[in-house]
Tab-separated table of C-alpha atoms in Angstrom:
chain	number	residue	atom	x	y	z
R	1	MET	CA	-25.993	4.714	-0.740
R	2	VAL	CA	-24.643	1.706	1.147
R	3	ALA	CA	-20.917	1.356	1.836
R	4	ALA	CA	-18.713	-1.455	3.131
R	5	ARG	CA	-15.677	-0.316	5.136
R	6	TRP	CA	-12.812	-2.102	6.824
R	7	ASN	CA	-9.597	-0.870	8.413
R	8	GLY	CA	-10.451	2.730	7.494
R	9	LYS	CA	-10.991	2.018	3.791
R	10	THR	CA	-14.150	1.895	1.680
R	11	ILE	CA	-14.189	-1.515	0.010
R	12	ALA	CA	-17.521	-1.196	-1.803
R	13	GLN	CA	-20.198	1.444	-2.325
R	14	SER	CA	-23.493	1.227	-4.182
R	15	ASP	CA	-27.106	2.309	-4.234
R	16	LYS	CA	-27.972	-1.003	-5.954
R	17	THR	CA	-27.227	-3.577	-3.267
R	18	ILE	CA	-29.526	-6.581	-2.923
R	19	VAL	CA	-30.412	-7.658	0.614
R	20	VAL	CA	-30.586	-11.426	1.122
R	21	GLU	CA	-30.926	-12.947	4.593
R	22	GLY	CA	-29.938	-9.616	6.156
R	23	ASN	CA	-26.743	-9.223	4.111
R	24	HIS	CA	-26.164	-6.483	1.545
R	25	TYR	CA	-24.796	-7.961	-1.687
R	26	PHE	CA	-22.827	-5.386	-3.689
R	27	PRO	CA	-22.675	-5.421	-7.506
R	28	PRO	CA	-19.277	-6.548	-8.842
R	29	ASP	CA	-18.529	-3.133	-10.357
R	30	SER	CA	-19.047	-1.411	-6.989
R	31	VAL	CA	-16.184	-3.152	-5.163
R	32	ASP	CA	-12.512	-2.185	-5.131
R	33	ALA	CA	-11.130	-5.465	-6.494
R	34	SER	CA	-7.557	-4.241	-5.933
R	35	LEU	CA	-8.167	-4.858	-2.214
R	36	PHE	CA	-9.124	-8.533	-2.724
R	37	GLU	CA	-6.987	-11.674	-2.794
R	38	ASP	CA	-8.300	-15.021	-3.977
R	39	SER	CA	-9.067	-17.596	-1.311
R	40	LYS	CA	-9.399	-21.367	-1.558
R	41	THR	CA	-12.327	-21.319	0.890
R	42	HIS	CA	-15.767	-22.458	-0.261
R	43	THR	CA	-19.014	-23.106	1.569
R	44	THR	CA	-22.344	-24.436	0.381
R	45	CYS	CA	-25.773	-22.935	0.931
R	46	PRO	CA	-28.706	-25.280	0.285
R	47	TRP	CA	-30.590	-22.751	-1.851
R	48	LYS	CA	-27.866	-20.364	-3.106
R	49	GLY	CA	-25.210	-22.912	-4.031
R	50	LEU	CA	-21.421	-22.863	-3.741
R	51	ALA	CA	-19.920	-19.670	-2.286
R	52	SER	CA	-16.377	-18.535	-3.003
R	53	TYR	CA	-14.400	-16.206	-0.741
R	54	LYS	CA	-11.912	-13.361	-1.010
R	55	THR	CA	-9.460	-12.063	1.583
R	56	ILE	CA	-9.491	-8.285	2.034
R	57	VAL	CA	-6.094	-6.568	2.253
R	58	VAL	CA	-5.899	-2.919	3.369
R	59	ASP	CA	-2.542	-1.275	4.111
R	60	GLY	CA	-0.894	-4.671	4.437
R	61	VAL	CA	-3.458	-5.960	6.972
R	62	ARG	CA	-5.350	-9.095	5.894
R	63	ASN	CA	-8.934	-10.025	6.784
R	64	ALA	CA	-9.128	-13.654	5.652
R	65	ASP	CA	-12.260	-14.759	3.826
R	66	ALA	CA	-14.140	-11.572	4.773
R	67	ALA	CA	-15.914	-11.291	1.399
R	68	TRP	CA	-18.010	-13.955	-0.294
R	69	TYR	CA	-19.885	-14.315	-3.556
R	70	TYR	CA	-21.658	-16.890	-5.684
R	71	PRO	CA	-19.977	-17.230	-9.108
R	72	GLU	CA	-22.524	-19.824	-10.297
R	73	PRO	CA	-25.517	-19.694	-7.929
R	74	LYS	CA	-28.522	-21.977	-8.034
R	75	SER	CA	-31.499	-20.582	-9.952
R	76	ALA	CA	-33.201	-19.260	-6.780
R	77	ALA	CA	-30.205	-16.961	-6.203
R	78	ALA	CA	-29.444	-16.057	-9.820
R	79	HIS	CA	-30.087	-12.366	-9.047
R	80	ILE	CA	-26.948	-12.196	-6.827
R	81	LYS	CA	-24.554	-13.901	-9.255
R	82	GLY	CA	-21.122	-12.319	-8.776
R	83	TYR	CA	-22.344	-9.909	-6.084
R	84	PHE	CA	-20.222	-9.551	-2.926
R	85	ALA	CA	-21.261	-9.674	0.728
R	86	PHE	CA	-19.055	-9.078	3.764
R	87	TRP	CA	-18.512	-10.138	7.367
R	88	ARG	CA	-15.647	-10.499	9.894
R	89	GLY	CA	-15.631	-6.905	11.051
R	90	VAL	CA	-16.482	-5.238	7.753
R	91	GLU	CA	-18.940	-2.421	8.529
R	92	VAL	CA	-21.845	-2.154	6.119
R	93	ALA	CA	-24.099	0.884	6.415
């Protein structure tokens, strides 16, 4: 079981993560969406496509753009469509 934690709270937990480029991508149903706020941030990966971001909010503390996902990935990354990965201090283990 792999878990993502930030600010003392488990954000996501799954035994079905997919590791891509060293990052664990968590299935959409394994994340606590109540802890996410939409973000206007987007980045582009040459082979995965356009990434969208979420800000994590735990006990009123915000971690801006700390979660990302690919809502409509390129075909090479179709297997991680809608899956979430984390950074900016989120512990994944």
